[in-house]
XYZ file of N, CA and C in Angstrom:
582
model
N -171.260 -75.744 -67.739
C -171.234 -76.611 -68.897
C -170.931 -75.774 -70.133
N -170.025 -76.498 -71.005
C -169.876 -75.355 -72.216
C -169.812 -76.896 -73.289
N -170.702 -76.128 -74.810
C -170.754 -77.242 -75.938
C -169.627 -77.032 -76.807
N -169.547 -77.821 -77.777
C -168.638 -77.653 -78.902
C -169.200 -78.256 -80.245
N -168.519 -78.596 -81.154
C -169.267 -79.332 -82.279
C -168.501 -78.226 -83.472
N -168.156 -79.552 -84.530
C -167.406 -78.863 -85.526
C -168.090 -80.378 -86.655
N -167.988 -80.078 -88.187
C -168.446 -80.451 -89.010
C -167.118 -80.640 -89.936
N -167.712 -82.429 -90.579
C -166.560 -82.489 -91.918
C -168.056 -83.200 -92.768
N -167.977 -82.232 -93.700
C -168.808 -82.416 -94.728
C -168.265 -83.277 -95.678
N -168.650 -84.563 -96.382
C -167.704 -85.106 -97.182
C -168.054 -85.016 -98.616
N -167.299 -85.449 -99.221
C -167.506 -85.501 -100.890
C -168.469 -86.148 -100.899
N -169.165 -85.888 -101.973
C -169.543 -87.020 -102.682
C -169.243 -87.995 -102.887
N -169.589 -89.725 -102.573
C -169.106 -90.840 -102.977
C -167.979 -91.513 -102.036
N -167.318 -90.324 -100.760
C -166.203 -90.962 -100.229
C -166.229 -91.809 -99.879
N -167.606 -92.057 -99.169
C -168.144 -93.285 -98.287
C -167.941 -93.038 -96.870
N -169.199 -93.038 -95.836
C -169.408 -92.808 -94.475
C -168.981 -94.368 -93.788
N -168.564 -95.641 -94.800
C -167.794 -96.274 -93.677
C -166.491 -95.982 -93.354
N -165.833 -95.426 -93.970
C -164.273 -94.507 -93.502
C -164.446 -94.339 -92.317
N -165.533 -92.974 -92.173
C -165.836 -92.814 -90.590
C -166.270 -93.884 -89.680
N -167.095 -94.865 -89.990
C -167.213 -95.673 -89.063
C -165.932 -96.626 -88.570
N -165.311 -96.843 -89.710
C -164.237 -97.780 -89.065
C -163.478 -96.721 -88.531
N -162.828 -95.174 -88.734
C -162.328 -94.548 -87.749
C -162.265 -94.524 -86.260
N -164.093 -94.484 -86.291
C -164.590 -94.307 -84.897
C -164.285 -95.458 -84.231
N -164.431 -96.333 -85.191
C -164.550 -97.883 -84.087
C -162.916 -98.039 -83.547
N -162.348 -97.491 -84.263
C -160.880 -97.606 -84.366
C -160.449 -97.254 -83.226
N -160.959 -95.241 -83.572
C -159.592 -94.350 -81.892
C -161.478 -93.796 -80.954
N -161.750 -93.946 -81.207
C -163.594 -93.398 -80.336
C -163.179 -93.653 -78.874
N -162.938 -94.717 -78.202
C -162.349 -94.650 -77.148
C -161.249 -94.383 -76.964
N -160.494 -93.557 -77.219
C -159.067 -92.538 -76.933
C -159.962 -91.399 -75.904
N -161.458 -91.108 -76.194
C -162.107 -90.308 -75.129
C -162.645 -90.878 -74.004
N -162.754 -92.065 -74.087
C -163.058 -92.393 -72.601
C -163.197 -91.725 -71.384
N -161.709 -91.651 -71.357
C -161.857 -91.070 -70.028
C -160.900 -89.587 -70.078
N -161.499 -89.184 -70.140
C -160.853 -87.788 -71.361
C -160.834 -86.354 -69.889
N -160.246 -85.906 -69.290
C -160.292 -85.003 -68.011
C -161.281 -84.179 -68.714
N -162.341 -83.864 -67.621
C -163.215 -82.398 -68.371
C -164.226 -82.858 -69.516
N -164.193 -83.659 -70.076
C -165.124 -84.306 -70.605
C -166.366 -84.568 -70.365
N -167.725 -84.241 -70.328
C -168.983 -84.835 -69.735
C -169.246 -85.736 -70.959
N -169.223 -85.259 -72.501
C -169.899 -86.114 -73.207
C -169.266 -86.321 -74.597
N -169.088 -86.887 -75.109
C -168.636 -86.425 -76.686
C -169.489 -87.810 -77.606
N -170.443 -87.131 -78.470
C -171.060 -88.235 -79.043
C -170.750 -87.946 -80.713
N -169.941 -88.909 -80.826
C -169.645 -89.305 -82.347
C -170.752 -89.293 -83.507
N -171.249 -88.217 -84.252
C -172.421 -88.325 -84.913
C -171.942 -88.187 -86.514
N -172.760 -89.006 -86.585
C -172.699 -89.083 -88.619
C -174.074 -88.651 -89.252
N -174.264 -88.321 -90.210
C -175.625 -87.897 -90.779
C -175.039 -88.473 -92.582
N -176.215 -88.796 -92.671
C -175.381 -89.918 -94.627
C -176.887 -89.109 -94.973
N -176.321 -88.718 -96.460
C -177.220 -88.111 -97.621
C -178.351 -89.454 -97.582
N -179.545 -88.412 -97.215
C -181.194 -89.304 -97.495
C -181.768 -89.942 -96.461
N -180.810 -89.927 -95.458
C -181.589 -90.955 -93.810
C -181.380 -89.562 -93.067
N -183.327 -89.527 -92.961
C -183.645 -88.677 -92.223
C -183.772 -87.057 -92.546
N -184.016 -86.974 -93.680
C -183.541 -86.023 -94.700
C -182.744 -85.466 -94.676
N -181.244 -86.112 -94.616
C -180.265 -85.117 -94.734
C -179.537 -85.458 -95.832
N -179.121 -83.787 -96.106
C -178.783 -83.557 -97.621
C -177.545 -83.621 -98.188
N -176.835 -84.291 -96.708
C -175.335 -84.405 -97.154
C -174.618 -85.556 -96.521
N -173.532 -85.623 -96.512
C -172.959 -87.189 -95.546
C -171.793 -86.202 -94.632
N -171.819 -86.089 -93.279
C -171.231 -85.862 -92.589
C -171.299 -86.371 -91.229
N -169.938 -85.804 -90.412
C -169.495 -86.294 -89.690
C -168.944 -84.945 -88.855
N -169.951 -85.071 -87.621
C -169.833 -83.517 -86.830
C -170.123 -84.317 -85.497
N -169.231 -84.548 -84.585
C -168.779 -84.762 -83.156
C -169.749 -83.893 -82.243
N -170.335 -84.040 -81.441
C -171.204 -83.003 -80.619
C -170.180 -83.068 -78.964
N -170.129 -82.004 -78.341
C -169.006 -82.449 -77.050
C -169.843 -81.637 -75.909
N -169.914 -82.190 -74.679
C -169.992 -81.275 -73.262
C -169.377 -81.526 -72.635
N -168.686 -79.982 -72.242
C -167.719 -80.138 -71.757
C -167.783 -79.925 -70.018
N -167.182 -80.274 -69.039
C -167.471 -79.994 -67.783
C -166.762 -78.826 -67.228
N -165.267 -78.484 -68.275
C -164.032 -77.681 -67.666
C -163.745 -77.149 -68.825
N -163.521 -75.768 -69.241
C -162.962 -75.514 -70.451
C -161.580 -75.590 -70.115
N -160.926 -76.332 -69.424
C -159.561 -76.714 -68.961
C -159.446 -78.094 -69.952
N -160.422 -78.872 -70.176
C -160.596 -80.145 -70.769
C -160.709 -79.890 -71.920
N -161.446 -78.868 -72.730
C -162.251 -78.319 -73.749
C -160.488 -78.084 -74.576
N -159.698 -77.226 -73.834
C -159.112 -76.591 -74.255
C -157.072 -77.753 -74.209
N -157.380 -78.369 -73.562
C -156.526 -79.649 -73.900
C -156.916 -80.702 -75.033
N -157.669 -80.791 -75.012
C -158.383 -80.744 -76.647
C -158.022 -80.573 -77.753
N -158.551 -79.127 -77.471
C -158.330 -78.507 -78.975
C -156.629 -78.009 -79.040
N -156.017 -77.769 -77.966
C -154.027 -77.330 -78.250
C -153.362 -78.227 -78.175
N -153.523 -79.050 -77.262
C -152.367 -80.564 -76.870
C -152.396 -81.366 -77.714
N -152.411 -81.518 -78.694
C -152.401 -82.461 -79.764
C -153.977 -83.536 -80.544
N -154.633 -83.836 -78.866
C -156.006 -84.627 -79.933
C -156.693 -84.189 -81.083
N -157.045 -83.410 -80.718
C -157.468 -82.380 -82.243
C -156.612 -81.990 -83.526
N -155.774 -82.616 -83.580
C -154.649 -82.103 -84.698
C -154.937 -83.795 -85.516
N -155.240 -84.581 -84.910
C -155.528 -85.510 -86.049
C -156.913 -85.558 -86.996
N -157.858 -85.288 -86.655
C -158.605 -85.045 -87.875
C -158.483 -83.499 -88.311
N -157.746 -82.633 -87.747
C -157.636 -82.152 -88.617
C -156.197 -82.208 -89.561
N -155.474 -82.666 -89.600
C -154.597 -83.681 -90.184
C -155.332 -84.052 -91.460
N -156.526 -85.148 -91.414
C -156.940 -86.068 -91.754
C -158.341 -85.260 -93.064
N -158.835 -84.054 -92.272
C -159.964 -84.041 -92.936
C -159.753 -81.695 -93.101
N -158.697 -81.324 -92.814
C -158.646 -79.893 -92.505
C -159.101 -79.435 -91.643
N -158.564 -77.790 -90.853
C -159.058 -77.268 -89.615
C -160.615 -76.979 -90.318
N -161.870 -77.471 -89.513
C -163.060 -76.684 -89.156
C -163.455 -75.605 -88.723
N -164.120 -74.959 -88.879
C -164.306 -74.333 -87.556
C -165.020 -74.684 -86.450
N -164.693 -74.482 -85.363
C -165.416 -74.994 -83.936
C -166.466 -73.944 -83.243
N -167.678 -74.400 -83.714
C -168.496 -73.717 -82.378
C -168.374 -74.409 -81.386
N -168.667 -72.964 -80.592
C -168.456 -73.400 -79.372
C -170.116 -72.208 -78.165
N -170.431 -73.244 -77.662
C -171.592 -72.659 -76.419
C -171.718 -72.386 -75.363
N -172.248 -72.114 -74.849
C -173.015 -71.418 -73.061
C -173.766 -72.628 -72.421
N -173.466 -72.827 -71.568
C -174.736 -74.370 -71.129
C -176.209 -73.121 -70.554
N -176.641 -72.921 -71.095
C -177.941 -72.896 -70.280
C -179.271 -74.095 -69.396
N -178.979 -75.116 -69.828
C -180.102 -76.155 -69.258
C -179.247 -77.713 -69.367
N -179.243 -78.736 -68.691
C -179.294 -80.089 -68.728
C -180.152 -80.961 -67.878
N -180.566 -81.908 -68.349
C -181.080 -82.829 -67.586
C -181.375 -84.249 -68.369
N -181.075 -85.271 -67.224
C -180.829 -86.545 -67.442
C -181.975 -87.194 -68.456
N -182.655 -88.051 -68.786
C -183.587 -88.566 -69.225
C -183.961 -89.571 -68.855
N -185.245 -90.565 -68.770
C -185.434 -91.686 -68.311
C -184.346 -92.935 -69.178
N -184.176 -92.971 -70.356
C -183.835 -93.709 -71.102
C -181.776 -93.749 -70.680
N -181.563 -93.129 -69.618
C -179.889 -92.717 -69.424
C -179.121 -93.428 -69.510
N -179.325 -94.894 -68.964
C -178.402 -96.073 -68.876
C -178.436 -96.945 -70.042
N -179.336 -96.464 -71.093
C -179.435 -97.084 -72.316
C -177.807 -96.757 -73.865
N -177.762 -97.391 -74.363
C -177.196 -96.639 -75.772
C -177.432 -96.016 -76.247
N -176.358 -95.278 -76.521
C -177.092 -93.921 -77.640
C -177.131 -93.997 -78.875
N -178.527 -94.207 -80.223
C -178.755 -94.552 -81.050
C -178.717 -93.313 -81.766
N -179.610 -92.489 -81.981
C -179.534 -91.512 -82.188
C -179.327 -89.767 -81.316
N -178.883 -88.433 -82.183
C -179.357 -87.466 -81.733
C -179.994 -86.279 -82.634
N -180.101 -85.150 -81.750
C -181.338 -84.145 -82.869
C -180.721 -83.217 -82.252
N -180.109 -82.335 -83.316
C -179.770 -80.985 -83.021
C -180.714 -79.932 -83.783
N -181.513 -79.077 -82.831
C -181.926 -78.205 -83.394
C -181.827 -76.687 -82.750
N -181.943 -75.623 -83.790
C -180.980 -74.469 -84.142
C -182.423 -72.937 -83.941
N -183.075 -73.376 -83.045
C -184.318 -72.229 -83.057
C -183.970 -70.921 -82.191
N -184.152 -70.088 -83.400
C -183.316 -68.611 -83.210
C -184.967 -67.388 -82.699
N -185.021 -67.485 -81.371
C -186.505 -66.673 -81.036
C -185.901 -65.214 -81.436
N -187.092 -64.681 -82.195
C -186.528 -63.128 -82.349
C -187.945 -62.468 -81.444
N -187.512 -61.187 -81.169
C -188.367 -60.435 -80.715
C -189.126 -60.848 -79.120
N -188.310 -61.109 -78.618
C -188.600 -62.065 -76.859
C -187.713 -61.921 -75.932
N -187.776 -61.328 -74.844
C -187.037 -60.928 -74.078
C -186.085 -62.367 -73.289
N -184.801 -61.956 -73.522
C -183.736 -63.035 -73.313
C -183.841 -63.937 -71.945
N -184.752 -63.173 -71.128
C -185.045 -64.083 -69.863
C -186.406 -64.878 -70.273
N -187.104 -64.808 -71.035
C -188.271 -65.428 -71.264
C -187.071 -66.600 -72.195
N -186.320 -66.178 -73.473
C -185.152 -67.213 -74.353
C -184.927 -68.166 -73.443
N -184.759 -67.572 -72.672
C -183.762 -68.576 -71.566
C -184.443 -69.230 -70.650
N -185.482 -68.869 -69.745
C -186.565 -69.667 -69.342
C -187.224 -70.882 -70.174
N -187.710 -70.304 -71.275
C -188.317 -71.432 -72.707
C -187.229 -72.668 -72.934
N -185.993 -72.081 -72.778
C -184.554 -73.119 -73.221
C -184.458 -74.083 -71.847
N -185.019 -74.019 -70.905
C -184.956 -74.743 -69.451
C -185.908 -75.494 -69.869
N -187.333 -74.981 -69.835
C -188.785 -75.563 -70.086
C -188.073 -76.770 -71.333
N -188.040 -76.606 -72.344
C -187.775 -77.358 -73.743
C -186.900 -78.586 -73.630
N -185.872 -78.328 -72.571
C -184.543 -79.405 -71.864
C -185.728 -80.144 -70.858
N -186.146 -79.630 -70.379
C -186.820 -80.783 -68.937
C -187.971 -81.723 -70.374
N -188.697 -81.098 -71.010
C -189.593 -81.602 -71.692
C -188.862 -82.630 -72.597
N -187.641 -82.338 -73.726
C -186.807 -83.028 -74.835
C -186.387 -84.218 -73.310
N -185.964 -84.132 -72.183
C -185.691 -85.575 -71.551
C -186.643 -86.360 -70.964
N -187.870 -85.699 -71.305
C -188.999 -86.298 -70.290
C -189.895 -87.232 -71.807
N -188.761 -87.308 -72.531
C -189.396 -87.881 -74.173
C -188.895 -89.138 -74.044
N -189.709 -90.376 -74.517
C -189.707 -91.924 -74.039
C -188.316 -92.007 -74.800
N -187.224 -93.007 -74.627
C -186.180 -93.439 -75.238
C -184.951 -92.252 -74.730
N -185.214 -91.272 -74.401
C -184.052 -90.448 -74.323
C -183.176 -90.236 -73.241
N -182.013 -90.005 -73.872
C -181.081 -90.103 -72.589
C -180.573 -89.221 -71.955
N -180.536 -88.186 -72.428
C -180.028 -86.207 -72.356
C -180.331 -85.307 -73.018
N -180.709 -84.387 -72.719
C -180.753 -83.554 -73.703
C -180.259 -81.897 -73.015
N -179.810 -81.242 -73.439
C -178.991 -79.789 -73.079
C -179.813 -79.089 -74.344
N -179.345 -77.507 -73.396
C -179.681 -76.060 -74.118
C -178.503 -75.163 -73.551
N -178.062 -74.727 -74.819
C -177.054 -74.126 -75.294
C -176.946 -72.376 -75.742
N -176.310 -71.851 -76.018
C -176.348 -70.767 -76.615
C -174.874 -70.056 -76.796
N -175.146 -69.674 -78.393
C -174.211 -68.740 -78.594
C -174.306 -67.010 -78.870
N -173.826 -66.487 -77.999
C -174.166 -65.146 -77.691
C -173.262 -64.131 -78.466
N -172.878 -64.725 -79.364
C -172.470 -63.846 -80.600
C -173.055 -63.903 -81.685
N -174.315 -65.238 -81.840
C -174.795 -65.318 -82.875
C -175.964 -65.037 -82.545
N -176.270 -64.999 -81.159
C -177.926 -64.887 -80.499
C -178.359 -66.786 -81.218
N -177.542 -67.461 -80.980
C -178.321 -68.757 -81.213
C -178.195 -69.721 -80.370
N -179.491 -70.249 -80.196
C -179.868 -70.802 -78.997
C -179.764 -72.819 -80.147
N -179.415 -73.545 -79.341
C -179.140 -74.971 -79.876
C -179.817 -75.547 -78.592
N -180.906 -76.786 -79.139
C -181.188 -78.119 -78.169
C -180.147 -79.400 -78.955
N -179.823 -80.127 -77.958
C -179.287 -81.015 -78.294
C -179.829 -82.442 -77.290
N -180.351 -83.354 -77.975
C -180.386 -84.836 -77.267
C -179.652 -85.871 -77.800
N -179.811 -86.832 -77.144
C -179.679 -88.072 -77.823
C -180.704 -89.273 -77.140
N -180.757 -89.995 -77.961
C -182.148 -90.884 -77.940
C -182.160 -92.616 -77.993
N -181.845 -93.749 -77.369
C -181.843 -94.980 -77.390
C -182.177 -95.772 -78.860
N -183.413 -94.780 -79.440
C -183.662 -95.610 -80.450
C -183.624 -94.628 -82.238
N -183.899 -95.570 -83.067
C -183.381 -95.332 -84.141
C -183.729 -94.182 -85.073
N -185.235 -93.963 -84.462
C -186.073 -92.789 -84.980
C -186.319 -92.304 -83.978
N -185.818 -90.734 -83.254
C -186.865 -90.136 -82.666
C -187.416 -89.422 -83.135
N -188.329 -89.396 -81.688
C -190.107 -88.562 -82.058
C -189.781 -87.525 -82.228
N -189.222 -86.624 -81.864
C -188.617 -85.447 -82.224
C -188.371 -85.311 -83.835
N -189.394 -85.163 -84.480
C -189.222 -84.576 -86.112
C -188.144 -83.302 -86.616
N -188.425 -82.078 -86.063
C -187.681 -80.854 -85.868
C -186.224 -81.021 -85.883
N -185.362 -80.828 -86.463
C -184.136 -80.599 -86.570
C -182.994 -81.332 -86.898
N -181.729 -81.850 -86.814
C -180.891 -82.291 -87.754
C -181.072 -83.700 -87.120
N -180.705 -84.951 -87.207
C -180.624 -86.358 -87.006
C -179.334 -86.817 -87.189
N -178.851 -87.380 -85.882
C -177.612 -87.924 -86.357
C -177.624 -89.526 -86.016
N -176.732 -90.184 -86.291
C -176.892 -91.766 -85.873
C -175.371 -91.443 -84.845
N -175.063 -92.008 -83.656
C -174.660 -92.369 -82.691
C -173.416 -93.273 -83.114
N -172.264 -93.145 -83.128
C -171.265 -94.420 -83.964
C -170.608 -94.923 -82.289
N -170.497 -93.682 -81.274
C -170.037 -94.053 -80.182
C -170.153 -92.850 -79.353
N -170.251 -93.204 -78.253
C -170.326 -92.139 -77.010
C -169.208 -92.414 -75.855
N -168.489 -91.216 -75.738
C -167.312 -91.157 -74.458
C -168.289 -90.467 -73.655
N -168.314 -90.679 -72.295
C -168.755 -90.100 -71.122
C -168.120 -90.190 -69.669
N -166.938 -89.915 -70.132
C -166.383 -89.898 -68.551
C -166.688 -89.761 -67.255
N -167.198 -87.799 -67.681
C -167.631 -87.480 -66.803
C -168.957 -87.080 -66.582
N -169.773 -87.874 -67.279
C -171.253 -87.255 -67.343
C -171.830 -86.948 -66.150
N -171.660 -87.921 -65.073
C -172.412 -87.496 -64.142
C -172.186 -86.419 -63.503
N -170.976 -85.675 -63.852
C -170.612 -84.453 -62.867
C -171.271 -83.265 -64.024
N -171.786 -83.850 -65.171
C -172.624 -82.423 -65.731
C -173.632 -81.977 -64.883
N -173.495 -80.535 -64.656
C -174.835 -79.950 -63.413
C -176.135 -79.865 -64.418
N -176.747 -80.581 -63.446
C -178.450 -80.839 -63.974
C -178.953 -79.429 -63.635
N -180.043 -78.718 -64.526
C -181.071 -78.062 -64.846
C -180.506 -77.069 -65.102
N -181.046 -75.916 -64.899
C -180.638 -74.280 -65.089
C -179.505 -73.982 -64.542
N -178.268 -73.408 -65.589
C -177.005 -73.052 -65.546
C -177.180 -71.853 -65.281
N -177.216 -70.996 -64.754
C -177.150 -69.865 -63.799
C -178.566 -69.738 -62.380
């Protein structure tokens, strides 16, 4: 499994229904997208949920960086950035997935959070990042949740998403859900990636 996720921070005042009618617009152009496990369309608007800005940052899992990477060269990716300038793209390590009770539900919200362990030996990092994925899906309403890492930054990312409008999950960024492609979710490998 490998993540992705890139950010368009907007002006002030542009207005976050732009993005929504976007999404509603081309959002299924991913459907059924080769290599694809997940791509969830996330918005975050200045003040819901304390966030301090209005953006629009795509979260992706990928199954094939064969998919990842038709993507980002073959043309899909050249329209927002067209539309909004090149980003930059992080990009991750799958360390952990697993399903959640809430799976066959909609995805309302998700929570990305960014906890950087210092001073802990990388097999304990990485054990804790398994433990934290089985626990973040074993949370009422949720539908997935993955652990990630980027090993150039030493940063470790959880990512879920959640059926309903608030999750319990306080800790980390909040996004609202505009649409979810999942082609290939079910072929994402459940639990510990190595």
């Amino acid at each position: 499994m490998h993540a992705m996720q890139y950010e368009f921070t907007l002006p002030v005042g542009y207005g976050t229904d732009v993005i929504r009618e976007r999404v509603a617009s081309t959002g299924h152009l991913l459907d059924d997208w080769p290599g694809l496990g997940v791509k969830a369309y996330l918005l975050r608007e200045r003040g819901v949920h304390g966030s301090p800005v209005d953006q629009y940052a795509p979260f992706y899992l990928w199954n094939t960086t064969d998919g990842m990477n038709s993507f980002l060269w073959e043309g899909a990716f050249q329209r927002p950035t067209d539309d909004f300038g090149r980003p930059a793209v992080r990009q991750w390590t799958g360390l952990a997935y697993e399903e959640g009770g809430a799976a066959r539900s909609p995805a309302r919200t998700a929570v990305r959070r960014r906890p950087v362990p210092e001073g802990v030996p990388l097999s304990e990092v990485a054990a804790g990042a398994v433990r934290e994925t089985e626990r973040l899906a074993g949370g009422e309403g949720t539908l997935l949740a993955a652990a990630v890492v980027d090993t150039a930054r030493w940063e470790l990312v959880h990512f879920s998403l959640h059926a309903h409008d608030t999750p319990r999950e306080g800790e980390g960024d909040v996004f609202q859900v505009l649409h979810l492609s999942a082609p290939e979710r079910a072929r994402l490998p459940r639990g510990r990636q190595w």
